[in-house]
Coordinates of C-alpha atoms in Angstrom, one line a residue:
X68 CA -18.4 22.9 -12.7
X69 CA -17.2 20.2 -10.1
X70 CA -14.4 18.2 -11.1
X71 CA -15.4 14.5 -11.1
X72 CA -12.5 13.3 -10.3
X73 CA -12.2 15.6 -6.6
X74 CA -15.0 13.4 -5.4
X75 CA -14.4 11.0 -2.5
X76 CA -15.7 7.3 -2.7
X77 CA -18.3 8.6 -0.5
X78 CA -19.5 11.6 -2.5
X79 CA -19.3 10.3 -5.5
X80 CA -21.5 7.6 -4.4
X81 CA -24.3 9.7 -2.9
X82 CA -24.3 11.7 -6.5
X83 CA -24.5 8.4 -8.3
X84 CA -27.4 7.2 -6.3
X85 CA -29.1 10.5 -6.4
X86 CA -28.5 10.7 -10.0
X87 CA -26.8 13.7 -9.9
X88 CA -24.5 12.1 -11.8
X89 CA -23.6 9.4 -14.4
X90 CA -21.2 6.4 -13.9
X91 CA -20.3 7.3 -17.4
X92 CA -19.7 10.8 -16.8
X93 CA -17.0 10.4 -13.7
X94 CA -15.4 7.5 -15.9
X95 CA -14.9 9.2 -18.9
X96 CA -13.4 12.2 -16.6
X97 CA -11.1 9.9 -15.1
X98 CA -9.9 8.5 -18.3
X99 CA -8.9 12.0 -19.7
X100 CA -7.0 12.8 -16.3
X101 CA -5.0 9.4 -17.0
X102 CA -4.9 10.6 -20.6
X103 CA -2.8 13.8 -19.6
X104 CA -1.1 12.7 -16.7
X105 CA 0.1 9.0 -17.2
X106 CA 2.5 9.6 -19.6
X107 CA 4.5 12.1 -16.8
X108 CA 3.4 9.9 -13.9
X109 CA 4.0 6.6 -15.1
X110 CA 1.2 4.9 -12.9
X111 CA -0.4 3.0 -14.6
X112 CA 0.5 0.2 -17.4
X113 CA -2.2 -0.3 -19.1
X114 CA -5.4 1.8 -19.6
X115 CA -8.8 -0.2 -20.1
X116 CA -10.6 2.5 -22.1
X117 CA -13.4 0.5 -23.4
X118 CA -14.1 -1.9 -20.3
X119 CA -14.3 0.8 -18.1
X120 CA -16.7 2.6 -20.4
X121 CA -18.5 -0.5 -20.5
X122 CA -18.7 -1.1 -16.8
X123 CA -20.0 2.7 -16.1
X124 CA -22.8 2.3 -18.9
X125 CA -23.9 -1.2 -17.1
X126 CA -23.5 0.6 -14.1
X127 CA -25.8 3.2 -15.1
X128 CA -29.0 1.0 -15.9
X129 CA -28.4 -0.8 -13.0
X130 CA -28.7 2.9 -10.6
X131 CA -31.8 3.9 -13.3
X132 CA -33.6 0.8 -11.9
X133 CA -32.5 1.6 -8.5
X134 CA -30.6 -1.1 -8.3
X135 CA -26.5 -1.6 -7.3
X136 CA -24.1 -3.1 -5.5
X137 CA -22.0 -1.0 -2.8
X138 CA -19.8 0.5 -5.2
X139 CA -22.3 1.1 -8.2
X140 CA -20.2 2.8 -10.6
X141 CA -17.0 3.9 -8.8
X142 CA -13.8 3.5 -11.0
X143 CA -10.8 1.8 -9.4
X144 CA -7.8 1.4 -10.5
X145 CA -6.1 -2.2 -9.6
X146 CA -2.4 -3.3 -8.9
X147 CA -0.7 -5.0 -11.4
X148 CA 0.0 -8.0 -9.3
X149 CA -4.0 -9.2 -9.1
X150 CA -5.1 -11.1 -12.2
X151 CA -8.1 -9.4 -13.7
X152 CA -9.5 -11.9 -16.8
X153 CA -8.3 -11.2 -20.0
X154 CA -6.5 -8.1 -19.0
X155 CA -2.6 -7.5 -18.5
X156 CA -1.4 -9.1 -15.5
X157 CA 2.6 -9.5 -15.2
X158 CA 3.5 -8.3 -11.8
X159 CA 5.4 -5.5 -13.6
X160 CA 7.7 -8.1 -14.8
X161 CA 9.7 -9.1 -18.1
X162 CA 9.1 -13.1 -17.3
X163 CA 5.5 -12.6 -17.3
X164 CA 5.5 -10.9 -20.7
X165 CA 2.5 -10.9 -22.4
X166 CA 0.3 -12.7 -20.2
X167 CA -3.8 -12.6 -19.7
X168 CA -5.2 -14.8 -17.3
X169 CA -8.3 -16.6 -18.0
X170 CA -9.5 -16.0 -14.4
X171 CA -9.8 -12.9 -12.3
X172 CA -8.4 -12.6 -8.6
X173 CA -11.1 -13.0 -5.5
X174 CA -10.5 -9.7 -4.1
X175 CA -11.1 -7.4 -7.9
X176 CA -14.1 -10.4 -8.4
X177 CA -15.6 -8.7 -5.3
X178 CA -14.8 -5.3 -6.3
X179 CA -16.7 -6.0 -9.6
X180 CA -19.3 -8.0 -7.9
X181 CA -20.3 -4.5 -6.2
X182 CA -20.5 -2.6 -9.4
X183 CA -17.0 -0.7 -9.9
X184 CA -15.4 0.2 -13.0
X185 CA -11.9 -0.9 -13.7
X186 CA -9.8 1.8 -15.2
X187 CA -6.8 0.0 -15.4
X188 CA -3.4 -1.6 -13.9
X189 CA -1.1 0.0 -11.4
X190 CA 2.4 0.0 -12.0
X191 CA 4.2 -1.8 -9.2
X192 CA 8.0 -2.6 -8.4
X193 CA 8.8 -5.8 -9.8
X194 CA 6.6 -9.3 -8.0
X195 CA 5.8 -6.3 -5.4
X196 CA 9.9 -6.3 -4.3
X197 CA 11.2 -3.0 -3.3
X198 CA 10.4 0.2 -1.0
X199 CA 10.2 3.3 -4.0
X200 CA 8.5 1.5 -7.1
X201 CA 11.8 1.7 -9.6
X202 CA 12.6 -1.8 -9.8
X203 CA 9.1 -2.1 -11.9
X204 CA 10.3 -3.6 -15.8
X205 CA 8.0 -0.6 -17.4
X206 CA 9.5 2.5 -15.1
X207 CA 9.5 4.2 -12.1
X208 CA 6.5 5.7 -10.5
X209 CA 6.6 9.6 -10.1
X210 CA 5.4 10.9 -7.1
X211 CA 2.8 13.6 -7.9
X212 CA 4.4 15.4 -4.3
X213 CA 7.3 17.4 -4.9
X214 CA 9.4 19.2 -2.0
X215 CA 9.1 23.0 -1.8
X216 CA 12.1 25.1 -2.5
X217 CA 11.1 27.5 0.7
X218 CA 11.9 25.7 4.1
X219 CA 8.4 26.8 5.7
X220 CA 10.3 25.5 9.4
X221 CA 7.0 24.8 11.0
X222 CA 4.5 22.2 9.8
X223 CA 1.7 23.8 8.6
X224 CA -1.8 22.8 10.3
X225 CA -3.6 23.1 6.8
X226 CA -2.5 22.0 3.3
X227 CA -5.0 24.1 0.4
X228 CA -5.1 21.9 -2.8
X229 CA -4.1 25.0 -4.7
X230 CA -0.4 24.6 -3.6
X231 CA -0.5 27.2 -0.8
X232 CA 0.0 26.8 2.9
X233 CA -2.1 28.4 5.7
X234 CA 0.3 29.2 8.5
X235 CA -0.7 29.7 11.8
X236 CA -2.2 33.3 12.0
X237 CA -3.7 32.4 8.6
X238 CA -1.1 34.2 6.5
X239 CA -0.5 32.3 4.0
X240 CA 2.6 31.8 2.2
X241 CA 3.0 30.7 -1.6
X242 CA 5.3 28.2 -1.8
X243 CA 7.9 27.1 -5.7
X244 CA 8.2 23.4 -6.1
X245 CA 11.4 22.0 -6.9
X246 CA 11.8 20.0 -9.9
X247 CA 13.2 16.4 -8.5
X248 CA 10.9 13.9 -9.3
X249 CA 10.3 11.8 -6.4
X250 CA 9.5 7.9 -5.7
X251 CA 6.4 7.4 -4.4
X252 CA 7.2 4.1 -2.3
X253 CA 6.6 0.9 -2.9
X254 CA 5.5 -2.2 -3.8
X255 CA 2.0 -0.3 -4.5
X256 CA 3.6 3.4 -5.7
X257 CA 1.0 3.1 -8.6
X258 CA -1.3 2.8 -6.5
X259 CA -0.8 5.2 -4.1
X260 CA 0.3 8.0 -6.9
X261 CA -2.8 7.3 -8.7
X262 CA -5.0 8.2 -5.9
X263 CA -2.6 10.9 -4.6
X264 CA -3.0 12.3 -8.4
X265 CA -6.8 11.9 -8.8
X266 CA -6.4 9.6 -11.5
X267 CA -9.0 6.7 -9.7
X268 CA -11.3 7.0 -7.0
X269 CA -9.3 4.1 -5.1
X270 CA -7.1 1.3 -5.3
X271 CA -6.2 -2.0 -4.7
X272 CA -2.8 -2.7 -3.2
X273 CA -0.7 -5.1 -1.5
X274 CA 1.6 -5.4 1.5
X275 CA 4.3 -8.2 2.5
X276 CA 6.3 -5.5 4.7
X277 CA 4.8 -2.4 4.1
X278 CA 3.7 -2.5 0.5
X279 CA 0.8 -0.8 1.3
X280 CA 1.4 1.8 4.2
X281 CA 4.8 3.3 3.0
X282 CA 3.7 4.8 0.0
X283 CA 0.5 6.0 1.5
X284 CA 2.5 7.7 4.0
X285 CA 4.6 9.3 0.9
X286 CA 1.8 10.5 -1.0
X287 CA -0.4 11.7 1.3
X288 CA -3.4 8.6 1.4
X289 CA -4.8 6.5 3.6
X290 CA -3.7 2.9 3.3
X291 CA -4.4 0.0 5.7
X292 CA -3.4 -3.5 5.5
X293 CA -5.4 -6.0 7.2
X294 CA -5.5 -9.3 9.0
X295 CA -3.6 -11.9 7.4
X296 CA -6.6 -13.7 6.0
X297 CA -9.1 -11.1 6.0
X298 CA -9.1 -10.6 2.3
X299 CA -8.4 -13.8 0.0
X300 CA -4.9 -14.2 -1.8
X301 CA -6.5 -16.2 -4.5
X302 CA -5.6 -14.8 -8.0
X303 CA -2.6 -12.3 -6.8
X304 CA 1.1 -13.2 -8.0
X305 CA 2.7 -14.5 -4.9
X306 CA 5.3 -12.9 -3.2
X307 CA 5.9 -14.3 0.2
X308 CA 3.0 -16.4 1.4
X309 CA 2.8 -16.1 4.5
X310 CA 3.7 -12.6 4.8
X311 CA 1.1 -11.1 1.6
X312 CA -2.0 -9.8 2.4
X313 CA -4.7 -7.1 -0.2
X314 CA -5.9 -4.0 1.3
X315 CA -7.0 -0.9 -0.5
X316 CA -5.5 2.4 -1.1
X317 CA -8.0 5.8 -0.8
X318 CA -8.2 9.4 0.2
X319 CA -9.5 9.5 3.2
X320 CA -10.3 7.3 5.9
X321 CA -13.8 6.3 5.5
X322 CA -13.0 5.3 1.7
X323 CA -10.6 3.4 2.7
X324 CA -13.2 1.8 5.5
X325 CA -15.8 1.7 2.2
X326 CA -13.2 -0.4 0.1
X327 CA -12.3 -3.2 2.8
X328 CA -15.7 -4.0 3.0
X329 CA -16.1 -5.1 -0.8
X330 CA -12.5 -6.2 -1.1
X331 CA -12.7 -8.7 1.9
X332 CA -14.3 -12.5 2.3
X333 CA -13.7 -15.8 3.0
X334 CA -12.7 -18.2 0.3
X335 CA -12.7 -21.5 -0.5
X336 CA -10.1 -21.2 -3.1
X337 CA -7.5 -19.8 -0.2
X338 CA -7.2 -21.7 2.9
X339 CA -5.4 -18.6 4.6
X340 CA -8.6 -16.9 4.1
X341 CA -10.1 -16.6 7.5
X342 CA -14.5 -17.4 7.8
X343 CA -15.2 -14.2 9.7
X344 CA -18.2 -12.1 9.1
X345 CA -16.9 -8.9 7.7
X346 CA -18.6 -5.9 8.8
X347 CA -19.4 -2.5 8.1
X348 CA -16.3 -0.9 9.0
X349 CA -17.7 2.8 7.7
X350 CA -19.9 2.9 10.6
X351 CA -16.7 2.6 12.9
X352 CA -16.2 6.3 11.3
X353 CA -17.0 8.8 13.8
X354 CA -17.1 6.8 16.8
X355 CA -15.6 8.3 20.3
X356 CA -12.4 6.8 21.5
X357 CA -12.4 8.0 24.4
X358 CA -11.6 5.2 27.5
X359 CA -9.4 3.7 24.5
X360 CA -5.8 2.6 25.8
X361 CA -3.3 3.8 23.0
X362 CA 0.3 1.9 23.3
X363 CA 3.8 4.0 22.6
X364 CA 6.6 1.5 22.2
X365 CA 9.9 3.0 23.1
X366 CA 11.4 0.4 20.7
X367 CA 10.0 2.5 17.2
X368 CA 12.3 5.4 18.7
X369 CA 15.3 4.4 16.2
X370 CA 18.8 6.4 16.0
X371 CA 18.8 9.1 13.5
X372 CA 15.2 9.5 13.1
X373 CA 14.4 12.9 11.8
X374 CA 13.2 15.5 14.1
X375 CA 10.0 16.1 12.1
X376 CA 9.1 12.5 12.5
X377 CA 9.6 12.6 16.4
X378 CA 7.5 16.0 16.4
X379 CA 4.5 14.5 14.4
X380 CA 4.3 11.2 16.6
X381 CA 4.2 13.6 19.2
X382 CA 1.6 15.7 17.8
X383 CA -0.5 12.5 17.3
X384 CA 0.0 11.6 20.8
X385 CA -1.6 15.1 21.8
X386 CA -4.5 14.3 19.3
X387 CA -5.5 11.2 20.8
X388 CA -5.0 12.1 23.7
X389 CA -7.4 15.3 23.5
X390 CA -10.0 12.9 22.1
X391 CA -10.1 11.3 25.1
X392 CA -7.5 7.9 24.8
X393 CA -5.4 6.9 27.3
X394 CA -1.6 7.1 26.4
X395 CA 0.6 4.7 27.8
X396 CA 4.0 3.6 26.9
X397 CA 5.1 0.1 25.6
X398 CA 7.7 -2.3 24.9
X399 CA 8.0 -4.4 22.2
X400 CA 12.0 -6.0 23.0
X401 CA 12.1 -8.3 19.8
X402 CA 11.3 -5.5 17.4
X403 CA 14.8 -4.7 16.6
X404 CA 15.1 -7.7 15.3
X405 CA 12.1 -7.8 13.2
X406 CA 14.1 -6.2 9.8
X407 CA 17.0 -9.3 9.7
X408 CA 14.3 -11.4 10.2
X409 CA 12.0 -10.9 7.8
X410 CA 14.6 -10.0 5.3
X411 CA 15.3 -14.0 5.5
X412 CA 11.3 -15.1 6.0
X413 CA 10.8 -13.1 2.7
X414 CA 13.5 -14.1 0.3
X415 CA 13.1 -17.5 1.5
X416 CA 9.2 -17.7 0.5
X417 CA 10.1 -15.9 -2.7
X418 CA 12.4 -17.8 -4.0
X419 CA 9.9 -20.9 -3.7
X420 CA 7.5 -19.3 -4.9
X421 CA 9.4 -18.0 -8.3
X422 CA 10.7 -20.6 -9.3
X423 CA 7.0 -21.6 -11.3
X424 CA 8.1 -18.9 -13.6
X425 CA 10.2 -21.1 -16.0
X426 CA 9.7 -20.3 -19.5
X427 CA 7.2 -23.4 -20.4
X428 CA 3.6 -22.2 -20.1
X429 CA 3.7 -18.7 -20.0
X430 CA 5.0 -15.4 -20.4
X431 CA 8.7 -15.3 -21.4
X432 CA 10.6 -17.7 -23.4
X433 CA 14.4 -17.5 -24.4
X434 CA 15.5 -20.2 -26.5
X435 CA 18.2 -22.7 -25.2
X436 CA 20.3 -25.5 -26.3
X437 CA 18.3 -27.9 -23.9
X438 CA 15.0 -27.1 -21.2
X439 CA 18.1 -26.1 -18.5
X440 CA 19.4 -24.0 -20.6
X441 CA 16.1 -22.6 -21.5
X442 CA 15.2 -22.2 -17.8
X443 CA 18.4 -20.1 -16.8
X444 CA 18.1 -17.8 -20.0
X445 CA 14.1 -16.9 -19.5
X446 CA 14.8 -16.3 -15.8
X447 CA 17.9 -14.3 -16.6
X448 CA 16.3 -12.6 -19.1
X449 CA 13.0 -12.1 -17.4
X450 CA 13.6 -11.0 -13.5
X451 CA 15.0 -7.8 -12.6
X452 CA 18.1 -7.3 -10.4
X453 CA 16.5 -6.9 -7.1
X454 CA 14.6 -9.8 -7.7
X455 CA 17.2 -12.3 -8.6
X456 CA 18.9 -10.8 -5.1
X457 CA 16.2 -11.9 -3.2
X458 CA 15.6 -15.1 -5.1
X459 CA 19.4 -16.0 -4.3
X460 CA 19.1 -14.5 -0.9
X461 CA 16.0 -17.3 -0.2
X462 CA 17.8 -20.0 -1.9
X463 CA 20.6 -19.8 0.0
X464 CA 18.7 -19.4 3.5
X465 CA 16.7 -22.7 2.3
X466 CA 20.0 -24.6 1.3
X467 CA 21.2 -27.6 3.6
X468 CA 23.5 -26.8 6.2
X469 CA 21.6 -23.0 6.3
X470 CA 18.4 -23.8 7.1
X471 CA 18.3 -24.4 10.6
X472 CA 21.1 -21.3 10.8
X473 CA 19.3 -18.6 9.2
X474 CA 15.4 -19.7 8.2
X475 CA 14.3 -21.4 11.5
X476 CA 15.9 -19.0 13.8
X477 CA 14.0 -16.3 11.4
X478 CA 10.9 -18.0 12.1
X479 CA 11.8 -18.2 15.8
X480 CA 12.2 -14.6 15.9
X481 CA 9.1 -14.2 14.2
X482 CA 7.2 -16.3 16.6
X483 CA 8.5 -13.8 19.5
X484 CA 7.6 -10.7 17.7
X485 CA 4.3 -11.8 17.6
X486 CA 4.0 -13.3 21.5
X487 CA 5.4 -9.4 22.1
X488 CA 2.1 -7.9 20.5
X489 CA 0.0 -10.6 22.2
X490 CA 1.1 -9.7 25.4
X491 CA 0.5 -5.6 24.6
X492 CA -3.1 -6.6 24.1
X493 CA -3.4 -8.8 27.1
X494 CA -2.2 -5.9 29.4
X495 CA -5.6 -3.9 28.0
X496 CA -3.6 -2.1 25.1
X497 CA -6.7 -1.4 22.1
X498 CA -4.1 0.1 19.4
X499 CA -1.0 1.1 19.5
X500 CA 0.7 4.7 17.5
X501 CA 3.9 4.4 15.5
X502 CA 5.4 6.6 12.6
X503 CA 4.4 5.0 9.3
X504 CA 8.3 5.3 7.7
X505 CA 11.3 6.9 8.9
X506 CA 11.8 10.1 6.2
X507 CA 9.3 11.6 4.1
X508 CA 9.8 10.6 -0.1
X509 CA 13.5 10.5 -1.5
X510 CA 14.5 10.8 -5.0
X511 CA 14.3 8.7 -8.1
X512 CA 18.0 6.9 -8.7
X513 CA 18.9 8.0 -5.3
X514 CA 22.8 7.6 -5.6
X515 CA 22.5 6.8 -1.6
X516 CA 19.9 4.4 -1.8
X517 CA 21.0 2.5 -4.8
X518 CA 24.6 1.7 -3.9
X519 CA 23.3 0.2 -1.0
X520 CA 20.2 -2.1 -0.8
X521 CA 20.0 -2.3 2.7
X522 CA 19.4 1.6 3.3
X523 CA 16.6 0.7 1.0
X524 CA 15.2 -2.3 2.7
X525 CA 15.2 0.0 6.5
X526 CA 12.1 2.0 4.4
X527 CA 10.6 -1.0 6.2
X528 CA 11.6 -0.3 9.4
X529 CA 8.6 0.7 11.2
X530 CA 6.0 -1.6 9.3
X531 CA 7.6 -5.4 8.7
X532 CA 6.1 -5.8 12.1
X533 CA 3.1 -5.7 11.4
X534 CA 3.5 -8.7 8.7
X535 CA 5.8 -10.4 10.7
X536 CA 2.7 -11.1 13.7
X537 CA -0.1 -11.0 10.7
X538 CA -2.1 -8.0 12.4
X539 CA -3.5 -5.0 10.9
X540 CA -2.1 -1.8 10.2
X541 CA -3.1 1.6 8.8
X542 CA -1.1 4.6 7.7
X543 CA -3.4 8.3 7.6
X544 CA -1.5 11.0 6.5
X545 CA -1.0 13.5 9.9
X546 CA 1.4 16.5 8.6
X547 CA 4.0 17.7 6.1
X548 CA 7.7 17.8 7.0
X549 CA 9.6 21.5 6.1
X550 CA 9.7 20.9 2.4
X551 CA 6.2 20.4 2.3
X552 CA 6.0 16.3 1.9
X553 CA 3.2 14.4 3.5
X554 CA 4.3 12.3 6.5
X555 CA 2.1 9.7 7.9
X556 CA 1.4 7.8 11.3
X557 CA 0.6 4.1 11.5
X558 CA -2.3 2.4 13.6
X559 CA -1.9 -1.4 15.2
X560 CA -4.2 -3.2 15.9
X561 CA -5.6 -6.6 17.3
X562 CA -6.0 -9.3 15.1
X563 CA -9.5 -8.7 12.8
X564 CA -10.4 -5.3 14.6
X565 CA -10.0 -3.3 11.6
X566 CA -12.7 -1.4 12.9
X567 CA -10.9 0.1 15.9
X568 CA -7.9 1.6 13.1
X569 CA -10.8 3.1 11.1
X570 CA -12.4 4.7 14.7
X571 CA -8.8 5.9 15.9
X572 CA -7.5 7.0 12.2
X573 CA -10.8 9.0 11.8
X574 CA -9.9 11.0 15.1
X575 CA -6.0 11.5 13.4
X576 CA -7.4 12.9 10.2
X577 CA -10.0 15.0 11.7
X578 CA -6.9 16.8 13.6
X579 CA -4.5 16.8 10.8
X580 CA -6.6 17.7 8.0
X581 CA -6.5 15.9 4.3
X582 CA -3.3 16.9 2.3
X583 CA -3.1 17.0 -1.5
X584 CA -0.3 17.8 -4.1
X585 CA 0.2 20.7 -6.1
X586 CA -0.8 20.0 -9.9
X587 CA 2.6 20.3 -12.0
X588 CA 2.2 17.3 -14.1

C-alpha cells in the first residue's frame, strides 16, 4: 500500500481530485507520522488533531461535489511565527506564553481559503532569530539527515530513500549513520525538518536573512523566498520589517511553485504588500532556458569554503549550461559588506519592533514592585539570550550619537548592494547561481558555534543579500557532501520573476535528482 505521506503536493492532489483518495485518509496518516516522530524530532509544538480532521472531512464534501479550491485537502504544517485564530501562536517564545490570537495571518487565511488542512505549528528559533533552530524556548529542531560514518569521497549522482547510495557504475554501497543529531537551520528548521521528515505535505516559512533557504539547503527541500511584498506580512510576529518576507517550504520544485501561488496577494492590511497579479508559477515548470544569461559573481567565492561546495556550484554551472544558458561571470563589489550590514539593519528593526512585548496585554507577566519594574522582569524573564543580544545590539545602533555612525551608513550600504544587483540585470543578466550556505548541517550545541555568535551569524553568508535588495531567492537541493548531507544551490532573481527561479530550479533538480533521509527516528 502507498504511503500517504510519500505523496508530493502534486500527486496527492491529482488522487484527491480523482478520488482515489480521501482528504481524511492522508490527514489521519500524517497525524500518526507526527505521532511517532515528533517527540524525537521536536518540529512541531503543537499538534491540531481535531481541526485538521475537521478541515479533511470539509474538504471531502467539498471534492464529492466536485468542488475545491487549489489545495483541496492538502495538510500543511505552519510556522510558529503566523497567527492562525485560536491556535498557539508565540513565535517560539516564553514572552508570548500562552497566547491565541483572535485573528489568522493573510498568508495561512489564503492557504485555508484554498482548502488545506492545518496540522499544526512549526517549531522555530526564537522571533525567527538564529541560523540552526536551538534558540527556540520549547527545543531544538532535529535534523531528520544524519552524516554517514563511511566517507563515500565522491558525491553520489543518486540518493535511494532506502538509505543507500548508487555510485557511479551502479554499485551500490550501504552506508551506517552516525548518531549526532544535527540542527536543521534556521529560523524555519521546523519547517524544513517537517517536510524533510514527511510529517506535512508543505510548509510555511519565513526569511529576514535566510530563514527560509538555509535550512532547505540542510535538509534536502526546496525553499524560495520571494519579492519583498509579494506575499502579505499581515498577521506574522515581526522580526525586522523591512527585511521579512513568507515563502513556503516543499519537496520539490513545482510544490514549492504550487504553494506561492495560494500563499501570495495583495493586501490592504499591509502596505508593503505589492498589487501585482500573481500567476501561475507551476506552469513555469518545465520550461526551456535555453538563450537564458546565468550570472557567477566572483564575490560568493569566500576564503575557506569547503571543496565540496566549490565542486557542486561547479556542477550546477555544467547543468545549466548543458540546458542551454549562457554562463557568464559577475561582480557584485558591495557584497562583502552585506553581513556587517545587515547585522545592524536587523537588530535595529528588532529591537523596535520588540519592545510591544511588555507584559500588559498579553502573554507573559512577572510581577513587579511598579509597571518598570514589571516591564524589565517579563522581558527578562520572557526572551531568550540571542534575542536580548540583538535587541541590545539594535538599541544601541538606534541610540543618539550612534545612529548616523552605525544605522545610516548600514542603510547606505544596503542602498549599494541593491544598485549592484540592478546593474547585473541591466547588463542582460536573467538569474544569477550562488551556493545556498557555506557547510552542509553542523551539530546540536556545537561547542564552536556557540562560544562565538558571529561564526553563527556567517550561516548567512551567502543569502542576507538577497533580503538586503528585497529580491527573490530559491534554494533546490543539487548534491550530498562525503558524509552524505544534502547541500543546496540558490537562484536570484529579478524583482517579482519568481517564475524564472521555478524554470531554472526545475532544470537543477532534474540534474541532481530529489534527495531524502534515511528513517532512524
Amino acid at each position: 500500500m502507498t504511503d500517504l505521506t510519500r505523496l508530493t503536493i502534486a500527486e496527492a492532489r491529482a488522487k484527491l481530485r480523482g478520488k482515489e483518495i480521501k482528504a481524511a485518509e492522508i490527514t489521519d496518516a500524517y497525524l500518526a507520522a507526527i505521532d511517532q516522530a515528533n517527540p524525537v524530532l521536536n518540529a512541531y509544538v503543537t499538534v491540531t488533531h481535531d481541526k485538521a480532521c475537521d478541515m479533511a472531512r470539509a474538504s471531502d464534501a467539498r471534492l464529492g461535489k466536485g468542488e475545491g479550491g487549489a489545495l483541496e485537502g492538502i495538510p500543511l504544517g505552519i510556522k510558529d511565527l503566523f497567527a492562525t485564530e485560536g491556535i498557539h501562536t508565540q513565535a517560539c517564545s516564553h514572552v508570548l506564553d500562552g497566547f491565541k490570537p483572535r485573528y489568522e495571518s493573510t498568508v495561512s487565511a489564503n492557504l485555508w481559503a484554498d482548502g488545506a488542512v492545518m496540522l499544526g505549528k512549526l517549531n522555530m528559533d526564537e522571533f525567527a532569530m538564529g541560523s540552526s533552530n536551538e534558540t527556540s524556548y520549547y527545543g531544538p529542531v532535529i535534523n531528520p539527515w544524519r552524516r554517514s560514518r563511511i566517507d563515500t569521497s565522491v558525491v553520489p549522482t543518486t540518493h535511494e530513500g532506502d538509505g543507500g547510495f548508487t555510485a557511479p557504475g551502479g554499485i551500490k554501497t550501504e552506508r551506517a549513520l552516525d548518531n549526532a543529531q544535527l540542527v536543521p537551520g534556521g529560523s524555519s528548521g521546523g519547517s524544513a525538518a517537517a517536510v524533510s521528515a514527511f510529517l506535512c505535505a508543505g510548509a510555511t516559512a519565513t526569511d529576514t536573512g535566510g530563514s527560509i533557504r538555509q535550512p532547505a539547503a540542510f535538509t534536502g527541500t526546496v525553499g524560495i523566498k520571494p519579492t519583498y511584498g509579494r506575499c502579505s506580512r499581515w498577521g506574522i510576529a515581526a522580526f525586522a520589517s523591512s527585511l521579512d518576507q513568507a515563502g513556503p517550504i516543499a519537496r520539490d520544485v513545482r510544490d514549492a511553485a504550487i504553494l506561492l501561488k495560494s500563499m501570495a496577494s495583495v493586501d490592504a492590511k499591509d502596505t508593503t504588500s505589492v498589487d501585482r497579479p500573481v500567476p501561475d508559477y507551476e506552469a513555469a515548470i518545465g520550461r526551456s532556458i535555453k538563450g537564458m544569461k546565468v550570472g557567477i559573481p566572483k564575490e560568493y567565492r569566500v576564503d575557506g569554503m569547503p571543496e565540496e561546495i566549490e565542486t557542486l556550484w561547479q556542477k550546477g554551472i555544467a547543468w545549466l549550461k548543458e540546458a542551454g544558458a549562457e554562463i557568464v561571470d559577475i561582480s557584485l563589489p558591495h557584497t562583502k559588506y552585506a553581513l556587517p550590514a545587515y547585522y545592524i539593519v536587523a537588530p535595529a528593526e528588532a529591537s523596535s519592533n520588540l519592545a510591544r512585548y511588555d507584559g500588559v496585554r498579553y502573554g507573559l507577566r512577572v510581577p513587579g514592585k511598579d509597571i518598570v519594574d514589571m516591564y524589565e522582569k517579563t522581558r527578562a524573564a520572557g526572551f531568550g539570550n540571542e534575542v536580548k543580544r540583538r535587541i541590545m545590539i539594535g538599541t544601541y545602533v538606534l541610540s543618539a550619537g550612534y545612529y548616523d555612525a552605525y544605522y545610516l551608513q548600514a542603510q547606505k550600504v544596503r542602498t549599494l548592494i541593491k544598485r549592484d544587483f540592478e546593474n547585473v540585470f541591466a547588463a542582460g543578466v536573467d538569474v544569477i547561481l550562488t551556493p545556498a550556505t557555506p557547510s552542509a548541517a553542523f551539530g546540536i550545541a556545537d561547542e564552536d558555534m556557540a562560544s562565538d555568535p558571529v561564526k553563527m551569524y556567517l550561516n548567512d553568508i551567502f543569502t542576507v543579500t538577497v533580503n538586503m535588495a528585497g529580491l527573490p531567492g530559491i534554494s533546490v537541493p543539487a548534491g550530498l557532501d562525503p558524509k552524505g548531507l544534502p547541500l543546496g544551490l540558490q537562484l536570484i532573481g529579478r524583482p517579482f520573476e519568481e517564475e524564472t527561479l521555478f524554470q531554472t530550479a526545475h532544470v537543477i533538480e532534474q540534474a541532481a535528482g530529489t534527495f531524502q533521509p534515511q528513517k532512524w527516528w
